[in-house]
Short mmCIF file of C-alpha atoms in Angstrom, two decimals:
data_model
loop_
_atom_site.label_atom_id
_atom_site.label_comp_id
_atom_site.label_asym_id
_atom_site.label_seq_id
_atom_site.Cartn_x
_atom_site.Cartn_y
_atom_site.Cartn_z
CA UNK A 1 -5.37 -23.15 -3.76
CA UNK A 2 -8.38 -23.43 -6.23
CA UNK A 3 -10.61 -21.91 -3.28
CA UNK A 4 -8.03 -18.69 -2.98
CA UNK A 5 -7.44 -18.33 -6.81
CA UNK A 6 -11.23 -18.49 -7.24
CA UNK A 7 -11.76 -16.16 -4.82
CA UNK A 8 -9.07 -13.82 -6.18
CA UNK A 9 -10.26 -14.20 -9.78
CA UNK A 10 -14.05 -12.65 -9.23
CA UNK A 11 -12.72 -10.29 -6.31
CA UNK A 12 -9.95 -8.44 -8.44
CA UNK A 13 -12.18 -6.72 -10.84
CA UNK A 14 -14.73 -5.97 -8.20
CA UNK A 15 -11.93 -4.23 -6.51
CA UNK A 16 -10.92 -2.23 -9.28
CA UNK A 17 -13.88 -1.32 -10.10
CA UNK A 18 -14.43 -0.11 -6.58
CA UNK A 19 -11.17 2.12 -6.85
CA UNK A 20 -12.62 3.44 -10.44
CA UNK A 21 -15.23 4.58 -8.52
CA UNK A 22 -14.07 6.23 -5.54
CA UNK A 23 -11.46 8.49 -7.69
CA UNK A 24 -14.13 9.46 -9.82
CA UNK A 25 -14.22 11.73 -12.88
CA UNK A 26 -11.14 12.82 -13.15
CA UNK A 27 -9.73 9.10 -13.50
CA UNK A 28 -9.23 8.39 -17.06
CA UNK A 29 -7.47 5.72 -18.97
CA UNK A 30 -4.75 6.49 -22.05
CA UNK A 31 -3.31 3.50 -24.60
CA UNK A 32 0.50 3.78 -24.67
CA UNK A 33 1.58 0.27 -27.12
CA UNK A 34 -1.67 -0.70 -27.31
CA UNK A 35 -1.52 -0.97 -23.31
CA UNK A 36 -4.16 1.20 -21.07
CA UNK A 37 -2.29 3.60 -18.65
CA UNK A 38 -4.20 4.35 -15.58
CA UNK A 39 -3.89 8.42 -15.03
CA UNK A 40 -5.42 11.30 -12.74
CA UNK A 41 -5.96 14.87 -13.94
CA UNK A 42 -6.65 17.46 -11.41
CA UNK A 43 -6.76 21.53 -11.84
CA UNK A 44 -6.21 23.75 -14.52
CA UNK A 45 -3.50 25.91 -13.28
CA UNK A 46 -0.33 27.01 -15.33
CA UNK A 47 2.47 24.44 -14.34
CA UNK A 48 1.91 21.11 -14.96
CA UNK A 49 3.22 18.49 -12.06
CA UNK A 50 3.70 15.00 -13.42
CA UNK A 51 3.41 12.80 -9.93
CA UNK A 52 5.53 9.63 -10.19
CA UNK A 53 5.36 6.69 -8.02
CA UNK A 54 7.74 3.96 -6.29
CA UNK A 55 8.32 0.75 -7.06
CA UNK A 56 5.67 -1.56 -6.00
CA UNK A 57 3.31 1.32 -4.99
CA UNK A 58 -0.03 -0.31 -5.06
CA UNK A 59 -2.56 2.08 -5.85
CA UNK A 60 -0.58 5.71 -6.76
CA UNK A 61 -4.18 7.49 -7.65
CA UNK A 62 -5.28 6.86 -4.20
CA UNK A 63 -1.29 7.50 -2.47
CA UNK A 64 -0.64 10.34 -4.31
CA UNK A 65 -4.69 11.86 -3.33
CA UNK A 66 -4.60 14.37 -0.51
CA UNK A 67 -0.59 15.69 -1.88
CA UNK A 68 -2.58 15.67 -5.64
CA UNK A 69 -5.66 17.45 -4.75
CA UNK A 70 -3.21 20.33 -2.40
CA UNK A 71 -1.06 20.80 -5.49
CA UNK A 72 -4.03 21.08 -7.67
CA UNK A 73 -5.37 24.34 -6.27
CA UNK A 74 -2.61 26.01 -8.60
CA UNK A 75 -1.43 23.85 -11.09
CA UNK A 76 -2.66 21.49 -13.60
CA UNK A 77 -1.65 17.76 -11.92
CA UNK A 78 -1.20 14.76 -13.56
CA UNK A 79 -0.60 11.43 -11.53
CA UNK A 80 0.66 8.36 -13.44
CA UNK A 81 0.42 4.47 -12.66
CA UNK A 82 2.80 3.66 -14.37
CA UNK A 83 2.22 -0.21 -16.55
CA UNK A 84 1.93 -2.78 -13.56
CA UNK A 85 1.02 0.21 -10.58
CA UNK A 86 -2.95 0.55 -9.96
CA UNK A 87 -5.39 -0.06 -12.16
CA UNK A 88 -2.68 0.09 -15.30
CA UNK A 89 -2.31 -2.95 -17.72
CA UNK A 90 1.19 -4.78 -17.23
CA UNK A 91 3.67 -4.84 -20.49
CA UNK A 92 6.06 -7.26 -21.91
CA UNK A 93 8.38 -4.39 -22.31
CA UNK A 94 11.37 -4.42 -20.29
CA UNK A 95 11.25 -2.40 -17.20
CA UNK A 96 14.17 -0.29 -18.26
CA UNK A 97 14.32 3.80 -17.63
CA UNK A 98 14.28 4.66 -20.76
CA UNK A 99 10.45 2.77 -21.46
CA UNK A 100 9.07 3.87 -18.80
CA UNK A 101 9.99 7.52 -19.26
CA UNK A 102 8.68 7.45 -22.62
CA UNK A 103 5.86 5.35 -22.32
CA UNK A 104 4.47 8.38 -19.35
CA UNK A 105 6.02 11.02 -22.00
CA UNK A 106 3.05 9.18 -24.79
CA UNK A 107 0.65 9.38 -22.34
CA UNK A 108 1.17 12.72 -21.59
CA UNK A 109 1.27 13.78 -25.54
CA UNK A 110 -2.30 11.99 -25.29
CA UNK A 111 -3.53 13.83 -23.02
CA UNK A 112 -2.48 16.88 -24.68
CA UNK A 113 -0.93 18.31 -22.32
CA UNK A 114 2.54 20.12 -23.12
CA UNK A 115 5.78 20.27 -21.47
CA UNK A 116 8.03 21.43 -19.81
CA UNK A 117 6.31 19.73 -16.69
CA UNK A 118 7.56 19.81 -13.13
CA UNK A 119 8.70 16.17 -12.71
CA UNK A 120 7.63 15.10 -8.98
CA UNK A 121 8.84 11.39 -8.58
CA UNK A 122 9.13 9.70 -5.36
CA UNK A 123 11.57 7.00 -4.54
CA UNK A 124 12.40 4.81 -7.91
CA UNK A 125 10.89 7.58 -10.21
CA UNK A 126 14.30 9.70 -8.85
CA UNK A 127 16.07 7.17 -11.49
CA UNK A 128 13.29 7.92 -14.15
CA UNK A 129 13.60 11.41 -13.78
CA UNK A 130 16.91 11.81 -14.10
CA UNK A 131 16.96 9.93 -16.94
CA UNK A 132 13.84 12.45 -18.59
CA UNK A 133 16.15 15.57 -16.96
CA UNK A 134 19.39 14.34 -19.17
CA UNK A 135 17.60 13.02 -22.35
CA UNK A 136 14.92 14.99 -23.13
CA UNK A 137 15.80 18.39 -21.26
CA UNK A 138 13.14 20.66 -22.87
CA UNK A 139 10.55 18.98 -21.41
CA UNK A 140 11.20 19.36 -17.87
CA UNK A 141 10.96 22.34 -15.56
CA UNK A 142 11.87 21.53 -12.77
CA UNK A 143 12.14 18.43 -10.26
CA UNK A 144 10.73 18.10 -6.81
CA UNK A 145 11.87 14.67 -5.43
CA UNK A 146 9.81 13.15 -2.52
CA UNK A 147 12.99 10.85 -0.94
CA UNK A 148 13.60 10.19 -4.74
CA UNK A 149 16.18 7.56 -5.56
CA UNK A 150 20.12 8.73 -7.09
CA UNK A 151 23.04 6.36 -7.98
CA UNK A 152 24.83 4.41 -5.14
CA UNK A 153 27.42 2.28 -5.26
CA UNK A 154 24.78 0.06 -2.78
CA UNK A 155 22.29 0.66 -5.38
CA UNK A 156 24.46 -0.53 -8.41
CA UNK A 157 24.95 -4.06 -7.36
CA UNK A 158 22.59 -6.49 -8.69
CA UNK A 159 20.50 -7.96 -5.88
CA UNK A 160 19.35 -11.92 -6.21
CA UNK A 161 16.85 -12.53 -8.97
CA UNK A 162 12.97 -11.68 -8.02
CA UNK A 163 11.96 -15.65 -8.44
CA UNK A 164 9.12 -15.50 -11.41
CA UNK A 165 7.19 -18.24 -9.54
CA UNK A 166 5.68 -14.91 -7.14
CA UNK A 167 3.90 -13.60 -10.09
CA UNK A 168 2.42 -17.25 -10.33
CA UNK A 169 1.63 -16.91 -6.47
CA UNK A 170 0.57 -13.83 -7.20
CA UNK A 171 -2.30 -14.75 -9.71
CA UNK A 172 -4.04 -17.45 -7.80
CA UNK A 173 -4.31 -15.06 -4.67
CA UNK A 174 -1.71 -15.84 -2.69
CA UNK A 175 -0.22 -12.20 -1.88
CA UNK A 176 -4.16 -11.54 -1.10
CA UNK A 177 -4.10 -14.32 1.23
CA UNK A 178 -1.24 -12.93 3.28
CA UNK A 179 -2.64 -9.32 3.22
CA UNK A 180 -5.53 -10.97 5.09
CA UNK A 181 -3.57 -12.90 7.54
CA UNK A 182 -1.49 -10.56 8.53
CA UNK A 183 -4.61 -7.65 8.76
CA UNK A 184 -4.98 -10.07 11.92
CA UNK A 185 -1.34 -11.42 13.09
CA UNK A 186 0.58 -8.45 11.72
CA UNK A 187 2.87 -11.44 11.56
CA UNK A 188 4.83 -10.66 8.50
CA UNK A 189 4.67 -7.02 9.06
CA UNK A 190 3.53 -6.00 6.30
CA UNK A 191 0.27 -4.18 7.23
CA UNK A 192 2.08 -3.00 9.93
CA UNK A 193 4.80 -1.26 7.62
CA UNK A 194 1.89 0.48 5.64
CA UNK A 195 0.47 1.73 8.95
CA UNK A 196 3.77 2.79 9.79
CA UNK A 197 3.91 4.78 6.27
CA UNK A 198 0.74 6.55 6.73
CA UNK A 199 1.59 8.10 10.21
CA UNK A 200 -0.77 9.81 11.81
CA UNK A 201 -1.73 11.10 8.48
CA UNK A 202 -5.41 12.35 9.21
CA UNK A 203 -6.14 13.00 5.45
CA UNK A 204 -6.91 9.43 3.92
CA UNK A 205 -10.43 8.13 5.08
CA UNK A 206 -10.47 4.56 6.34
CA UNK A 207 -12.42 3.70 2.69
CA UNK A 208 -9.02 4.98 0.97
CA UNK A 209 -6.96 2.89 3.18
CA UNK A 210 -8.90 -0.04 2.60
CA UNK A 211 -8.94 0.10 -0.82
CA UNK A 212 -4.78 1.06 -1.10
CA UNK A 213 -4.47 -1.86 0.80
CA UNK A 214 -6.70 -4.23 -1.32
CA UNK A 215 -4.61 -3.42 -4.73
CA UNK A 216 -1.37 -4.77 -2.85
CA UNK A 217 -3.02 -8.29 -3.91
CA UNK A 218 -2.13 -7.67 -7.23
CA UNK A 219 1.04 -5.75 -7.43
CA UNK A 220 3.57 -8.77 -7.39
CA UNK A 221 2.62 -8.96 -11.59
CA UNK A 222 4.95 -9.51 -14.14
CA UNK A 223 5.92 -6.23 -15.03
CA UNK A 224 6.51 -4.69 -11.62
CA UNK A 225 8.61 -8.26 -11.16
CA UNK A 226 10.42 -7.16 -13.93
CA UNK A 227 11.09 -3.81 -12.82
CA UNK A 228 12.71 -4.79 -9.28
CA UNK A 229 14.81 -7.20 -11.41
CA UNK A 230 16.10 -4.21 -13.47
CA UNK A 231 16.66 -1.86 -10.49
CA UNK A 232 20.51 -2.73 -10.13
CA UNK A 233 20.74 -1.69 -14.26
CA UNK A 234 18.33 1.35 -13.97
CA UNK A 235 20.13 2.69 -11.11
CA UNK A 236 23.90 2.04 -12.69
CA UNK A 237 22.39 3.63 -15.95
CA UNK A 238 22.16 7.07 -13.74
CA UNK A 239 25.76 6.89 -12.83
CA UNK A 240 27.48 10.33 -12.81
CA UNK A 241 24.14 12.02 -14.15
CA UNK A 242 23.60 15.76 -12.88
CA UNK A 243 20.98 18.24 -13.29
CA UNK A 244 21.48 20.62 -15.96
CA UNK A 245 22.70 23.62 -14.52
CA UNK A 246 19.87 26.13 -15.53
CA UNK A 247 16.93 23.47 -14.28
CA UNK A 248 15.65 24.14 -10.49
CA UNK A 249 15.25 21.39 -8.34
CA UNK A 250 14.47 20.25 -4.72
CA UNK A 251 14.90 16.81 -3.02
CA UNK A 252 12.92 16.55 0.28
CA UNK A 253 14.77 13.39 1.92
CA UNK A 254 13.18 11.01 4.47
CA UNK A 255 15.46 10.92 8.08
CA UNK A 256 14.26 7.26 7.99
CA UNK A 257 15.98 6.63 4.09
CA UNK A 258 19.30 8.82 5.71
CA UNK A 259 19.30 5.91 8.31
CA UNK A 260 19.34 3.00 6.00
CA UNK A 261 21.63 3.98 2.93
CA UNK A 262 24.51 6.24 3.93
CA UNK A 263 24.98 7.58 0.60
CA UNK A 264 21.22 8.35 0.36
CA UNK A 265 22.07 12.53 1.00
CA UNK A 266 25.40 12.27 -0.57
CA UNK A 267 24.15 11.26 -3.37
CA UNK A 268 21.28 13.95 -3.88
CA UNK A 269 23.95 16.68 -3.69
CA UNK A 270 26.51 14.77 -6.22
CA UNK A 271 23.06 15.49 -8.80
CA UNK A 272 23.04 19.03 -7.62
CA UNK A 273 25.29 21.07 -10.67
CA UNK A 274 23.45 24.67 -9.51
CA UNK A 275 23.37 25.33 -5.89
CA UNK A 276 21.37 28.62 -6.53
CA UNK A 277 18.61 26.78 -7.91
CA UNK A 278 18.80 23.66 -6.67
CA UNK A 279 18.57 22.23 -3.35
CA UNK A 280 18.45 19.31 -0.39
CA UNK A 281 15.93 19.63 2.34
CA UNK A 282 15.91 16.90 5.45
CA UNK A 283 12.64 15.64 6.71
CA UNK A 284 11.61 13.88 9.49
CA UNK A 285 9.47 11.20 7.98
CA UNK A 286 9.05 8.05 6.52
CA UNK A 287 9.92 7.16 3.07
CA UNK A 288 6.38 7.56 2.13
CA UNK A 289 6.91 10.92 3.41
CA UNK A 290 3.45 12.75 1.61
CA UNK A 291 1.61 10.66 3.83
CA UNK A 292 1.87 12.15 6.82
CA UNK A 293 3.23 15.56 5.76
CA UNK A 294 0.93 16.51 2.90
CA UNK A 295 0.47 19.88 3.89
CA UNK A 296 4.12 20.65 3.98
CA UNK A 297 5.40 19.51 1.38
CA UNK A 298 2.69 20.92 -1.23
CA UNK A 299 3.33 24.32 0.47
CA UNK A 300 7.01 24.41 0.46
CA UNK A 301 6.56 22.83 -3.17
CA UNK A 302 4.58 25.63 -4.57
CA UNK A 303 6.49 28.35 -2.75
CA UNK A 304 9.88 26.83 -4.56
CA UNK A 305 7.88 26.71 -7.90
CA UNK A 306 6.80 30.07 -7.47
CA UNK A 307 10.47 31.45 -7.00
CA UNK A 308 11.88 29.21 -9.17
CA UNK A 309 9.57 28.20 -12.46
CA UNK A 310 8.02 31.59 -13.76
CA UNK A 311 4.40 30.63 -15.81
CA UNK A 312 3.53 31.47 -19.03
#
């Protein structure tokens, strides 16, 4: 244990550093409650497209990459780690929606960069959004859910405690130590699952891979221990919550998230309160569905955008 907390202790920093450097200058770092947020900005176009991740995703920067730097050829695009995600600092702040909507809102206000933005959350974030979309209207343009999350009745019922002794595992190395043993055995199936996820997805070079991979040694923290706790009460908090009717929106669902929740697509069209404007579209994916289809899914994004949210 001292060996493999040692080891994780002078490694961790090295590997964040290494991350820092392969996302480059457009990586910046904003203090939200005296916290550093971890953000992205890419392009200069007219809409800005806020890029929110799922719970537990390791390194967002380098997930969200090829769909950020597509998207980016038009629009001005922001991608968040939220506190806990990436190379973020973790929070004592409860991992409720309503924090971590308005903790990304203050980092966006410190960025200067004005709303209304086009909300694009996958998985988890569907819960945050929603909650942005019904509280603070104004500020959003549109949504564009990658297999974003809704209120289920599955959903709604609280799940056993997270134990807090895996952020303790956590910090001496020991999710580290399992990445590496199952790199070889595949035993637990976890590298195997992230394999799975990226498909045959041609656009992340084995150096982005390996470094994605590397920041899963530190995502069992505190605050993202937190947040699973709370995702019985975030999700229960969305109950009977519907777009407004004058705000566009498209949810591109994951076949494989159909499969496993059968009120997944349900769900999606209980939000929908404008049929003319907002949509459903099925894809045959993975739940980490911008891995493999980047291309698709930033083209039929823009093309709804461009019918949809008129620019300035």
């Amino acid at each position: 244990m001292t060996v493999s907390a040692g080891f994780h202790w002078w490694r961790t920093p090295r590997d964040k550093q290494a991350i820092e450097q392969f996302i480059g200058a457009e990586h910046r770092y904003v203090e939200v409650d005296g916290h550093r947020m971890s953000v992205r900005v890419q392009g200069s176009g007219p809409r800005t497209i806020v890029l929110l991740p799922g719970l537990g995703t390791p390194e967002p920067i380098i997930g969200f990459a090829p769909l950020a730097e597509r998207l980016a050829e038009q629009n001005t695009v922001v991608t968040v780690e939220p506190f806990g995600l990436g190379l973020s600092d973790g929070t004592d702040t409860p991992r409720t929606s309503e924090a971590i909507v308005d903790e990304i809102r203050s980092a966006l206000t410190t960025l200067d960069l004005d709303g209304p933005y086009v909300l694009m959350p996958h998985s988890i974030s569907g819960l945050y959004a929603m909650w942005w979309t019904t509280h603070h209207p104004n500020e959003v343009a549109a949504v564009v859910g990658l297999d974003d999350e809704r209120y289920t009745s599955g959903g709604a019922q609280d799940s056993p405690d997270w134990p807090k002794w895996m952020a303790a595992v956590n910090a001496v190395g020991g999710t580290r130590d399992l990445i590496a043993l199952d790199n070889s055995t595949d035993y637990l199936g976890l590298v195997a699952d992230y394999r799975e996820s990226l498909g045959d997805a041609a656009e992340y070079t084995p150096e982005q891979q390996e470094l994605y991979l590397r920041a899963y040694s530190w995502v069992l923290n505190p605050t993202v221990l937190d947040e699973m706790a709370r995702n019985a009460e975030n999700v229960r908090a969305a109950e009977g919550f519907m777009f407004p009717t004058t705000l566009p929106a498209l949810s591109i669902l994951a076949v494989s998230s159909l499969e496993l929740e059968p009120e997944w697509e349900s769900a999606h069209r209980a939000a929908i309160s404008n049929p003319a404007i907002q949509q459903v579209a099925i894809m045959d994916s993975h739940h980490y569905l911008f891995h493999a289809h980047t291309a698709a899914i930033a083209e039929s994004t823009q093309q709804f955008l461009e019918e949809q949210v008129p620019t300035r």
